[in-house]
Coordinates of C-alpha atoms and ligand atoms in Angstrom, one line a residue:
M1 CA -48.9 24.2 -46.9
Q2 CA -52.1 25.4 -48.4
K3 CA -54.4 24.5 -51.3
L4 CA -57.0 26.4 -53.2
V5 CA -60.4 24.8 -53.5
I6 CA -62.6 26.1 -56.3
Q7 CA -66.1 25.1 -57.2
G8 CA -66.5 26.7 -60.6
G9 CA -69.3 27.7 -62.9
N10 CA -70.5 30.9 -61.3
D11 CA -70.8 34.1 -63.2
L12 CA -68.5 36.9 -61.9
T13 CA -70.3 40.2 -61.2
G14 CA -69.3 43.3 -59.3
S15 CA -65.9 44.9 -59.2
I16 CA -62.2 43.9 -58.7
K17 CA -59.7 46.5 -57.8
I18 CA -56.2 46.0 -59.1
N19 CA -53.3 46.3 -56.7
G20 CA -49.9 47.8 -57.1
A21 CA -47.6 46.0 -59.6
K22 CA -45.5 43.1 -58.3
N23 CA -42.8 43.7 -60.8
S24 CA -42.6 47.4 -59.8
V25 CA -42.7 47.1 -56.1
V26 CA -40.0 44.4 -56.1
A27 CA -37.7 46.9 -57.6
L28 CA -38.9 50.0 -55.7
L29 CA -38.1 48.4 -52.3
P30 CA -34.5 47.7 -53.2
A31 CA -34.2 51.1 -54.8
A32 CA -35.3 52.7 -51.6
V33 CA -32.0 51.6 -50.0
L34 CA -30.2 54.1 -52.2
S35 CA -31.7 57.0 -50.4
D36 CA -29.8 58.6 -47.5
E37 CA -33.0 59.7 -46.0
E38 CA -36.6 58.4 -45.7
T39 CA -38.8 57.3 -48.6
T40 CA -42.4 56.2 -48.8
I41 CA -43.9 53.8 -51.2
Y42 CA -47.7 53.9 -51.6
N43 CA -50.1 51.3 -53.0
V44 CA -47.8 48.4 -51.9
P45 CA -49.5 45.0 -52.7
N46 CA -49.8 42.5 -49.9
I47 CA -48.0 39.6 -51.7
T48 CA -45.3 37.3 -50.3
D49 CA -42.5 38.6 -52.6
V50 CA -42.9 41.9 -50.7
T51 CA -42.7 40.1 -47.4
V52 CA -39.3 38.7 -48.3
L53 CA -38.0 42.0 -49.6
K54 CA -39.0 43.6 -46.3
Q55 CA -37.0 40.9 -44.4
I56 CA -34.0 41.8 -46.5
I57 CA -34.3 45.5 -45.8
E58 CA -34.6 44.8 -42.1
L59 CA -31.5 42.6 -42.3
L60 CA -29.7 45.6 -43.8
N61 CA -30.8 47.6 -40.8
G62 CA -33.5 49.6 -42.6
K63 CA -36.5 50.6 -40.6
L64 CA -39.9 50.0 -42.0
T65 CA -43.2 51.6 -40.9
E66 CA -46.3 50.3 -42.5
E67 CA -49.7 52.0 -42.7
N68 CA -52.7 51.4 -44.9
G69 CA -50.8 49.9 -47.8
S70 CA -47.9 52.2 -47.7
I71 CA -44.4 51.5 -46.4
K72 CA -42.0 54.2 -45.1
I73 CA -38.4 53.1 -45.3
D74 CA -35.8 54.8 -43.2
T75 CA -32.5 54.0 -44.7
R76 CA -30.3 56.3 -42.6
N77 CA -28.7 53.5 -40.7
I78 CA -28.5 50.9 -43.5
I79 CA -25.4 48.6 -43.2
N80 CA -23.9 46.5 -45.9
T81 CA -24.1 42.9 -45.0
T82 CA -24.2 39.6 -47.0
I83 CA -27.7 38.7 -48.1
P84 CA -27.9 35.0 -47.2
E85 CA -28.8 32.3 -49.6
E86 CA -32.1 31.5 -48.0
L87 CA -33.4 35.1 -48.7
S88 CA -31.6 35.6 -52.0
N89 CA -33.2 32.5 -53.5
K90 CA -36.7 33.1 -52.3
L91 CA -37.4 35.4 -55.2
R92 CA -36.0 36.8 -58.5
A93 CA -36.0 40.4 -57.5
S94 CA -33.4 39.9 -54.7
Y95 CA -31.0 40.7 -57.6
Y96 CA -31.9 44.3 -57.4
F97 CA -29.9 44.6 -54.2
M98 CA -26.8 43.9 -56.4
G99 CA -27.3 47.2 -58.2
A100 CA -28.5 49.2 -55.2
L101 CA -25.9 48.1 -52.7
L102 CA -23.1 48.3 -55.2
A103 CA -24.1 51.9 -55.9
K104 CA -24.3 52.8 -52.3
F105 CA -21.4 50.8 -50.7
K106 CA -19.3 49.8 -53.8
H107 CA -19.5 46.2 -52.4
V108 CA -22.2 43.6 -52.3
E109 CA -22.3 39.9 -51.3
I110 CA -25.4 38.0 -52.4
Y111 CA -26.4 34.6 -53.8
F112 CA -28.1 33.6 -57.1
P113 CA -31.7 34.9 -57.2
G114 CA -34.7 32.5 -57.0
G115 CA -38.0 32.9 -58.8
C116 CA -40.1 30.7 -61.1
N117 CA -38.3 28.0 -63.0
F118 CA -38.4 28.8 -66.8
G119 CA -35.2 27.1 -67.7
A120 CA -31.9 29.0 -67.6
R121 CA -32.7 32.5 -66.3
Q122 CA -29.3 34.1 -66.8
I123 CA -28.1 37.3 -65.2
D124 CA -25.1 37.7 -67.4
L125 CA -26.3 41.1 -68.7
H126 CA -26.6 42.5 -65.2
L127 CA -23.1 41.3 -64.3
K128 CA -21.5 42.5 -67.6
G129 CA -23.2 45.8 -67.1
F130 CA -21.7 46.2 -63.6
E131 CA -18.3 45.4 -65.0
S132 CA -18.7 48.1 -67.7
L133 CA -19.2 50.6 -64.8
G134 CA -15.9 49.5 -63.3
A135 CA -16.9 46.7 -60.9
T136 CA -15.4 43.3 -60.5
V137 CA -17.6 40.3 -60.2
K138 CA -16.3 37.2 -58.3
M139 CA -18.0 33.9 -57.5
E140 CA -17.1 32.2 -54.2
K141 CA -18.9 28.9 -54.1
D142 CA -22.5 30.1 -54.9
K143 CA -21.9 33.6 -53.6
F144 CA -21.5 36.7 -55.8
I145 CA -19.0 39.3 -54.6
I146 CA -19.4 42.5 -56.6
E147 CA -17.2 45.4 -55.8
A148 CA -15.6 48.6 -57.2
E149 CA -13.2 51.2 -56.1
K150 CA -15.4 53.6 -57.9
L151 CA -18.1 53.4 -60.5
I152 CA -17.7 55.3 -63.7
G153 CA -20.5 55.9 -66.2
N154 CA -20.3 54.1 -69.5
K155 CA -22.3 53.1 -72.6
I156 CA -23.9 49.7 -72.0
C157 CA -25.5 48.0 -74.9
L158 CA -27.8 45.2 -73.9
N159 CA -28.0 42.3 -76.4
F160 CA -31.5 41.6 -75.1
A161 CA -34.0 44.2 -73.7
S162 CA -34.0 42.6 -70.2
V163 CA -36.3 44.1 -67.6
G164 CA -34.1 43.0 -64.7
A165 CA -30.8 44.1 -66.3
T166 CA -32.2 47.5 -67.3
I167 CA -33.4 48.3 -63.8
N168 CA -30.4 46.8 -62.1
L169 CA -28.0 48.9 -64.2
M170 CA -30.1 52.1 -63.6
L171 CA -29.7 51.4 -59.9
A172 CA -26.0 50.8 -60.2
A173 CA -25.4 53.8 -62.3
V174 CA -27.4 56.4 -60.4
K175 CA -24.5 57.5 -58.2
A176 CA -21.6 56.7 -60.7
E177 CA -19.2 59.4 -61.8
G178 CA -20.3 60.8 -65.2
T179 CA -23.0 59.6 -67.6
T180 CA -24.2 56.1 -68.3
V181 CA -26.3 55.3 -71.4
I182 CA -28.2 52.0 -71.6
V183 CA -28.8 51.1 -75.2
N184 CA -31.6 48.6 -76.1
A185 CA -33.1 49.1 -72.7
A186 CA -36.4 47.4 -71.8
K187 CA -39.4 49.7 -72.0
E188 CA -41.8 48.1 -69.6
P189 CA -43.9 50.5 -67.5
E190 CA -42.3 49.1 -64.3
I191 CA -39.0 50.6 -65.4
V192 CA -40.6 54.1 -65.7
N193 CA -42.0 53.7 -62.2
V194 CA -38.6 52.9 -60.8
A195 CA -36.9 55.8 -62.7
T196 CA -39.5 58.2 -61.4
F197 CA -38.8 57.1 -57.8
L198 CA -35.1 57.5 -58.3
N199 CA -35.6 61.0 -59.9
N200 CA -37.9 61.9 -57.0
M201 CA -34.9 61.2 -54.8
G202 CA -32.7 63.5 -56.9
A203 CA -31.3 61.1 -59.6
K204 CA -30.9 62.4 -63.2
I205 CA -32.5 59.7 -65.4
T206 CA -34.0 60.5 -68.8
G207 CA -35.4 58.2 -71.4
A208 CA -37.0 55.5 -69.2
G209 CA -39.8 53.9 -71.2
T210 CA -37.7 54.2 -74.4
S211 CA -34.9 52.0 -75.6
T212 CA -32.2 54.5 -74.6
I213 CA -31.9 55.5 -71.0
K214 CA -29.4 58.2 -69.9
I215 CA -28.3 58.4 -66.3
V216 CA -26.2 61.3 -65.1
G217 CA -24.6 60.3 -61.8
V218 CA -25.3 62.3 -58.7
E219 CA -23.6 62.2 -55.2
K220 CA -26.5 62.0 -52.9
L221 CA -30.1 60.8 -53.0
G222 CA -32.7 62.2 -50.6
S223 CA -36.2 61.6 -49.4
A224 CA -38.9 60.8 -51.9
I225 CA -42.4 59.3 -52.4
I226 CA -43.7 57.1 -55.1
E227 CA -46.9 55.3 -55.9
V228 CA -46.7 51.8 -57.3
I229 CA -48.4 51.6 -60.7
P230 CA -51.4 49.2 -61.1
D231 CA -50.4 45.6 -61.8
R232 CA -51.0 45.1 -65.6
I233 CA -50.6 41.3 -65.2
E234 CA -53.1 41.0 -62.4
A235 CA -55.4 43.2 -64.4
G236 CA -54.9 41.0 -67.4
T237 CA -55.6 37.9 -65.4
Y238 CA -59.0 39.2 -64.1
I239 CA -59.9 40.6 -67.5
I240 CA -59.5 37.1 -68.9
A241 CA -61.7 35.9 -66.0
G242 CA -64.2 38.4 -67.2
A243 CA -64.1 37.2 -70.8
L244 CA -64.8 33.7 -69.5
L245 CA -67.4 34.4 -66.8
G246 CA -68.1 38.1 -66.6
N247 CA -71.6 39.5 -66.1
N248 CA -70.8 43.2 -66.1
L249 CA -67.6 42.5 -64.2
K250 CA -65.7 45.7 -63.6
I251 CA -61.9 45.8 -63.3
T252 CA -60.9 49.0 -61.7
N253 CA -57.6 50.9 -61.2
I254 CA -56.1 49.9 -64.5
I255 CA -53.9 51.8 -67.0
P256 CA -55.4 50.8 -70.4
D257 CA -52.3 51.6 -72.4
H258 CA -50.3 49.0 -70.3
I259 CA -52.7 46.2 -71.4
A260 CA -53.2 47.3 -75.0
S261 CA -51.7 44.2 -76.5
L262 CA -54.1 42.0 -74.4
L263 CA -57.1 44.1 -75.3
A264 CA -56.2 43.9 -79.0
K265 CA -56.2 40.0 -78.8
L266 CA -59.5 40.0 -76.9
N267 CA -61.0 42.2 -79.7
E268 CA -59.7 39.7 -82.3
M269 CA -61.4 36.9 -80.3
G270 CA -64.7 38.7 -80.3
V271 CA -64.8 39.6 -76.6
E272 CA -66.8 42.8 -75.8
F273 CA -65.7 45.2 -73.1
K274 CA -66.1 48.9 -72.3
L275 CA -63.3 51.1 -71.2
E276 CA -63.8 54.2 -69.2
N277 CA -60.7 55.9 -67.9
S278 CA -59.2 53.5 -65.4
E279 CA -62.1 51.0 -65.4
L280 CA -63.0 48.2 -67.8
T281 CA -66.4 46.4 -67.8
I282 CA -66.5 43.0 -69.4
N283 CA -69.0 40.3 -70.2
K284 CA -68.4 36.7 -71.0
C285 CA -68.2 35.8 -74.6
E286 CA -70.0 32.6 -75.7
N287 CA -68.7 32.5 -79.2
L288 CA -64.9 33.0 -79.0
K289 CA -62.8 33.1 -82.1
P290 CA -59.3 31.4 -82.1
T291 CA -56.2 33.5 -82.5
D292 CA -52.4 33.3 -82.6
I293 CA -50.1 34.9 -80.0
I294 CA -46.4 35.5 -79.9
T295 CA -44.8 36.8 -76.7
Q296 CA -42.7 39.9 -77.1
V297 CA -41.0 42.5 -74.9
Y298 CA -43.2 45.5 -74.0
P299 CA -45.3 46.9 -75.7
G300 CA -45.8 43.5 -77.4
Y301 CA -47.9 40.7 -75.9
P302 CA -46.4 39.9 -72.4
T303 CA -45.0 36.5 -71.6
D304 CA -46.7 36.8 -68.2
L305 CA -50.1 36.7 -69.8
A306 CA -49.3 33.9 -72.3
Q307 CA -50.2 31.2 -69.9
P308 CA -53.5 32.7 -68.5
I309 CA -54.9 33.4 -72.0
C310 CA -54.6 29.7 -72.9
V311 CA -57.8 29.1 -70.9
L312 CA -59.7 31.5 -73.1
L313 CA -58.0 30.1 -76.3
A314 CA -59.0 26.6 -75.2
K315 CA -62.7 27.8 -75.0
A316 CA -62.5 29.2 -78.6
N317 CA -64.1 27.5 -81.6
G318 CA -61.0 26.4 -83.5
I319 CA -57.2 26.2 -83.4
S320 CA -55.0 28.8 -81.7
H321 CA -51.3 29.0 -81.4
V322 CA -49.1 30.5 -78.6
E323 CA -45.4 31.0 -79.1
E324 CA -43.2 31.8 -76.1
T325 CA -40.1 33.7 -77.2
I326 CA -38.9 35.3 -73.9
Y327 CA -38.2 32.2 -71.8
E328 CA -36.5 28.9 -72.6
K329 CA -39.3 26.9 -70.9
R330 CA -42.6 28.3 -69.7
M331 CA -45.1 25.5 -70.3
G332 CA -45.7 24.2 -66.8
H333 CA -49.5 24.9 -67.2
V334 CA -50.0 22.6 -70.1
E335 CA -49.8 19.3 -68.3
Y336 CA -52.5 20.3 -65.8
L337 CA -54.7 22.1 -68.3
K338 CA -54.7 18.9 -70.3
K339 CA -55.6 17.0 -67.1
M340 CA -58.6 19.4 -66.8
G341 CA -59.7 18.5 -70.4
A342 CA -57.7 20.8 -72.7
N343 CA -56.5 19.6 -76.1
I344 CA -53.0 21.2 -76.4
E345 CA -50.0 20.0 -78.3
I346 CA -46.5 21.4 -77.6
E347 CA -43.6 21.6 -80.0
D348 CA -40.6 23.4 -78.7
N349 CA -41.9 26.6 -77.4
K350 CA -45.1 26.6 -79.4
E351 CA -48.5 25.5 -78.2
T352 CA -51.3 24.4 -80.5
I353 CA -54.6 24.8 -78.6
I354 CA -57.6 23.0 -80.1
G355 CA -60.9 24.3 -78.9
P356 CA -63.6 24.3 -77.7
T357 CA -62.9 22.7 -74.3
T358 CA -65.2 22.2 -71.4
F359 CA -62.8 22.1 -68.4
H360 CA -63.6 19.7 -65.6
G361 CA -62.5 19.9 -62.0
T362 CA -59.7 17.7 -60.7
E363 CA -56.5 18.0 -58.6
V364 CA -53.8 20.1 -60.2
K365 CA -50.5 21.7 -59.2
A366 CA -49.2 25.3 -59.8
S367 CA -45.7 24.8 -61.3
D368 CA -45.1 28.6 -61.3
L369 CA -46.9 31.9 -60.6
R370 CA -48.7 32.4 -63.9
A371 CA -49.3 28.7 -64.4
G372 CA -51.1 28.9 -61.1
A373 CA -53.2 31.8 -62.4
T374 CA -54.0 29.7 -65.5
L375 CA -55.2 26.9 -63.4
F376 CA -57.5 29.0 -61.2
L377 CA -59.0 30.6 -64.4
A378 CA -59.7 27.1 -65.8
A379 CA -61.1 26.0 -62.4
L380 CA -63.5 29.0 -62.3
T381 CA -65.1 27.7 -65.4
A382 CA -65.3 24.0 -64.4
K383 CA -68.6 22.7 -62.9
E384 CA -66.8 20.3 -60.6
E385 CA -64.5 21.1 -57.7
T386 CA -60.8 21.8 -58.5
I387 CA -58.0 21.5 -55.9
I388 CA -54.9 23.5 -56.7
T389 CA -51.7 22.7 -54.7
N390 CA -48.4 24.6 -54.6
I391 CA -50.3 27.8 -54.2
E392 CA -47.4 29.6 -52.6
Y393 CA -46.5 30.5 -56.2
I394 CA -49.9 32.1 -56.7
L395 CA -49.6 34.1 -53.4
R396 CA -46.3 35.6 -54.6
G397 CA -48.2 37.7 -57.1
Y398 CA -51.9 37.8 -56.4
E399 CA -53.1 39.8 -53.4
N400 CA -56.1 38.6 -51.5
I401 CA -57.1 36.3 -54.3
V402 CA -59.8 34.5 -52.3
K403 CA -61.5 37.7 -51.2
K404 CA -61.3 39.4 -54.6
L405 CA -62.8 36.5 -56.4
S406 CA -65.4 35.6 -53.7
D407 CA -66.6 39.2 -53.7
V408 CA -67.6 38.9 -57.3
G409 CA -69.3 35.6 -56.9
A410 CA -66.7 32.8 -57.2
N411 CA -66.8 29.9 -54.9
I412 CA -63.2 29.7 -53.8
R413 CA -61.4 29.1 -50.5
I414 CA -57.9 28.3 -49.1
E415 CA -57.5 25.3 -47.0
E416 CA -54.6 24.0 -45.0
I417 CA -53.0 20.8 -46.2
E418 CA -52.6 18.4 -43.3
Ligands
LIG1 N1 -31.8 37.1 -69.8 C1 -30.5 36.8 -70.1 N2 -29.5 37.4 -69.4 C2 -29.8 38.4 -68.5 C3 -31.1 38.7 -68.2 C4 -32.1 38.1 -68.9 O1 -30.2 35.9 -70.9 O2 -28.8 38.9 -67.9 C5 -32.9 36.4 -70.5 C6 -33.6 35.4 -69.4 O3 -32.9 34.2 -69.3 C7 -34.9 35.3 -70.0 C8 -35.2 36.7 -70.7 O4 -33.9 37.2 -70.9 O5 -35.0 34.3 -71.0 C9 -36.1 37.6 -69.9 O6 -35.5 38.0 -68.8 P1 -35.7 39.5 -68.2 O7 -34.5 39.9 -67.5 O8 -36.4 40.4 -69.1 O9 -36.8 39.1 -67.1 P2 -36.7 39.3 -65.6 O10 -36.2 40.6 -65.2 O11 -35.9 38.1 -64.9 C10 -39.1 40.3 -65.3 C11 -40.3 39.9 -64.5 C12 -40.9 38.7 -65.1 C13 -41.3 38.9 -66.5 C14 -40.1 39.4 -67.3 C15 -40.4 39.7 -68.7 C16 -39.6 40.7 -62.3 C17 -39.1 40.4 -61.0 N3 -39.8 39.7 -63.1 O12 -38.2 39.2 -65.2 O13 -42.1 38.4 -64.3 O14 -41.7 37.7 -67.1 O15 -39.5 40.5 -66.7 O16 -41.4 40.7 -68.8 O17 -39.7 41.9 -62.7 C18 -43.9 37.2 -63.5 O18 -44.3 38.2 -63.0 O19 -44.6 36.1 -63.6 C19 -42.5 37.2 -64.1 C20 -41.9 36.1 -64.4

């Protein structure tokens, strides 16, 4: 067990390079299993979610070769075996092996996925979608057994534009007979990244990134390469750090379009930044204006940045509101931000944030990945020392966080908890 120790107050200056997107790579690795040859994924982030997915691929008899941030995956000898509960429930994205193994072997046995606790995180749309393609879904104790004699393309209308369901159904449909159309598909950039990888293998997917995705089934998928897109949520987190403490802080390797909704909010708050191609330079803003945020599916304001921006809103002069609409319960950061001095009231899924706040250091706990990010942002502004426990959540999504932040001037370290 480890803790993060942060002595805040320092300006952040220099540059932070954004790594490959967690929510892309966690789908690209399971997607690789669909190939009958060798695939290579470039720009793979060094985060613990990736470590678990690699363990699952090795359990399936895939061979992995790693070099300078890329992973070569040899899937020629892949076998179909049950993915045990202790691996299935280590992360959300284990569910992508449902679609991938179902497509490849017409049979998959796996347990309920893990991931951060935001209340009920159903996977009914994934399962109904598999059934629409001709599969049967059985539950044996806590294990899902999903199988089909053959998969046949169909029209699947999602009643919510779920990222996970959209990707999982693309994976399942890619080798089905005939054509599958996913209506009300999610449009997140990670979906386009996965569709590109599958198309590079020989799949026939059109429309990824729009609300209607068409998949014409193919018999075989071959070798392919793909580069993981930059992580828009990691980028957003460090951009918020720049708005709090930046002194010409540069955030590099970003795709500005992917973070347009965040940048629009920063503009409203009076934050100044300069964008040049894939680089953003930002300075701290001493006179922040409050604003209101409602989380939405892409391209709206992302739920994953609704927690981190609370630190900036708490620093603003006045009252801001944040409404979470994607998840039933994603407010784990509030208790600890309050412990650090924030004035926040919660009613249902709405936060009222009354600023300005001077955060003070204390001992806090990361209740989930982005709650952890929220706490390290607040800690970076506090003059006293902050200790953050439960940091395994943070390490699931932020690569080399200590090095990245120390390199730009933060006083941050990881210590073992005895
Ligand atoms: N939902 C259902 N039924 C389903 C699927 C989803 O009711 O079958 C509901 C969920 O209960 C939830 C909402 O739809 O309330 C959103 O779920 P979605 O499927 O869109 O999310 P996800 O695929 O489980 C991915 C990211 C999340 C990110 C969301 C939304 C991965 C591994 N996770 O989750 O990332 O918040 O999309 O953008 O890609 C994070 O990175 O911190 C994170 C939580």
